[in-house]
Coordinates of C-alpha atoms in Angstrom, one line a residue:
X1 CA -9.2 -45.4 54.7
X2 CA -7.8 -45.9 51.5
X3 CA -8.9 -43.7 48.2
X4 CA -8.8 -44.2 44.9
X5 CA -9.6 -41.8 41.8
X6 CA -12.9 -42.6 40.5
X7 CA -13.7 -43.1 37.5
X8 CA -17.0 -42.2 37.7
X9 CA -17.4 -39.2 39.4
X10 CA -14.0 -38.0 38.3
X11 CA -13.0 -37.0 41.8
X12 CA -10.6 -38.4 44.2
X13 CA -12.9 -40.5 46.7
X14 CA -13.2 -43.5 49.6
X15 CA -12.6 -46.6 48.0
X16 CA -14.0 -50.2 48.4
X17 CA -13.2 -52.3 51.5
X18 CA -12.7 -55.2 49.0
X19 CA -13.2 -56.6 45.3
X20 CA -16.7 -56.6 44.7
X21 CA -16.6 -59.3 42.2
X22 CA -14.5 -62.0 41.2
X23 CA -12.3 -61.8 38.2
X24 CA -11.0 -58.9 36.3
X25 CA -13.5 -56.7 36.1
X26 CA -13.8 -56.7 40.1
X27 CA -10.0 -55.7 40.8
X28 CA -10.2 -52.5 38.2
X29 CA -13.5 -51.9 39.9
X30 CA -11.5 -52.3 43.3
X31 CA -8.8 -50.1 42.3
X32 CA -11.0 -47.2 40.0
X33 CA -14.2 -47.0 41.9
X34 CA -15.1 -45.7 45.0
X35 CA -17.4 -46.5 47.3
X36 CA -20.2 -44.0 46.2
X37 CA -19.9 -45.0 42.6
X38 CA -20.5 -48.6 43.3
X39 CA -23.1 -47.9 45.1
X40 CA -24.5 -45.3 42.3
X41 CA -23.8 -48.7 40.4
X42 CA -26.2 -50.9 42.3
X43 CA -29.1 -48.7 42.5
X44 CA -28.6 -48.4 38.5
X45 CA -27.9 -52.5 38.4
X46 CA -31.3 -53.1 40.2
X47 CA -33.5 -51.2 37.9
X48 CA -31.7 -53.1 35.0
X49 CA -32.9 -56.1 36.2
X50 CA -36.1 -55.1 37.6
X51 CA -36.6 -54.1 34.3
X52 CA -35.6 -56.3 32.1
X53 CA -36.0 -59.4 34.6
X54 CA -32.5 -60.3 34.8
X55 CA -32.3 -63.8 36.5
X56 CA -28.8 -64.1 38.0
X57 CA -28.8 -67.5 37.8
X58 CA -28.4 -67.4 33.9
X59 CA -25.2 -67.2 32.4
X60 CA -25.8 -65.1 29.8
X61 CA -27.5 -62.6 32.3
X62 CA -24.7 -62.7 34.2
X63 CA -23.0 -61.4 31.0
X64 CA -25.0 -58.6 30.0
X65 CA -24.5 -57.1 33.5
X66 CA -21.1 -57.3 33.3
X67 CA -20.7 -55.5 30.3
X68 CA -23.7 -53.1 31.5
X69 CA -21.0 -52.5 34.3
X70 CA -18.3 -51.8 32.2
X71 CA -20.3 -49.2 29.9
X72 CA -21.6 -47.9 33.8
X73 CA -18.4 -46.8 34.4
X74 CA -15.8 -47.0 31.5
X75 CA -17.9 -46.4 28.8
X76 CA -20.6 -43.8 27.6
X77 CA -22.5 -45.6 30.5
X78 CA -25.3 -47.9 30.8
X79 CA -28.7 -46.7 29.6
X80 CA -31.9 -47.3 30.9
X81 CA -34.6 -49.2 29.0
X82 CA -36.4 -47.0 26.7
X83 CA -39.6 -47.3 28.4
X84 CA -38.4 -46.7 31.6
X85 CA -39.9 -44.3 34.2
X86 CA -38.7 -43.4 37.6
X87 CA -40.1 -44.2 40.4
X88 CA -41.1 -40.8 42.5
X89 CA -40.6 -40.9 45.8

């Protein structure tokens, strides 16, 4: 299993099987996330476009996931909507 040193949680941690995403952005995901971060990621990714009703099959939504990814994990990360309640389970 192979590990990397996560960015996110700051710790040395499992790593992804794979790129998760083409391009750039995927391969320093591949090499400075781990697994549990990514998935910390997507949990955080679907409540972005739940709320804001992200349609992946526009362009420019595509793009403001991407940099909501880069501010998730290289940045001061990515902020929920202002309105935004959690769901209790």
């Amino acid at each position: 299993m192979r590990t990397v040193q996560c960015v996110k949680l700051g710790k040395e941690a499992p790593g992804l099987d794979k790129s998760p995403i083409p391009g750039e952005l995927g391969k320093r995901i591949f090499e400075n996330v781990s697994a549990e971060a990514w998935e910390l990621w997507l949990e955080h990714q679907k409540m972005l476009m739940n709320e804001y009703r992200i349609d992946l099959s526009d362009k420019s939504s595509r793009q403001i996931l991407k940099q909501q990814c880069e501010q998730f994990f290289w940045g001061e990360g990515s902020k929920a909507p202002p309105d935004y309640v959690p769901s209790r389970k």
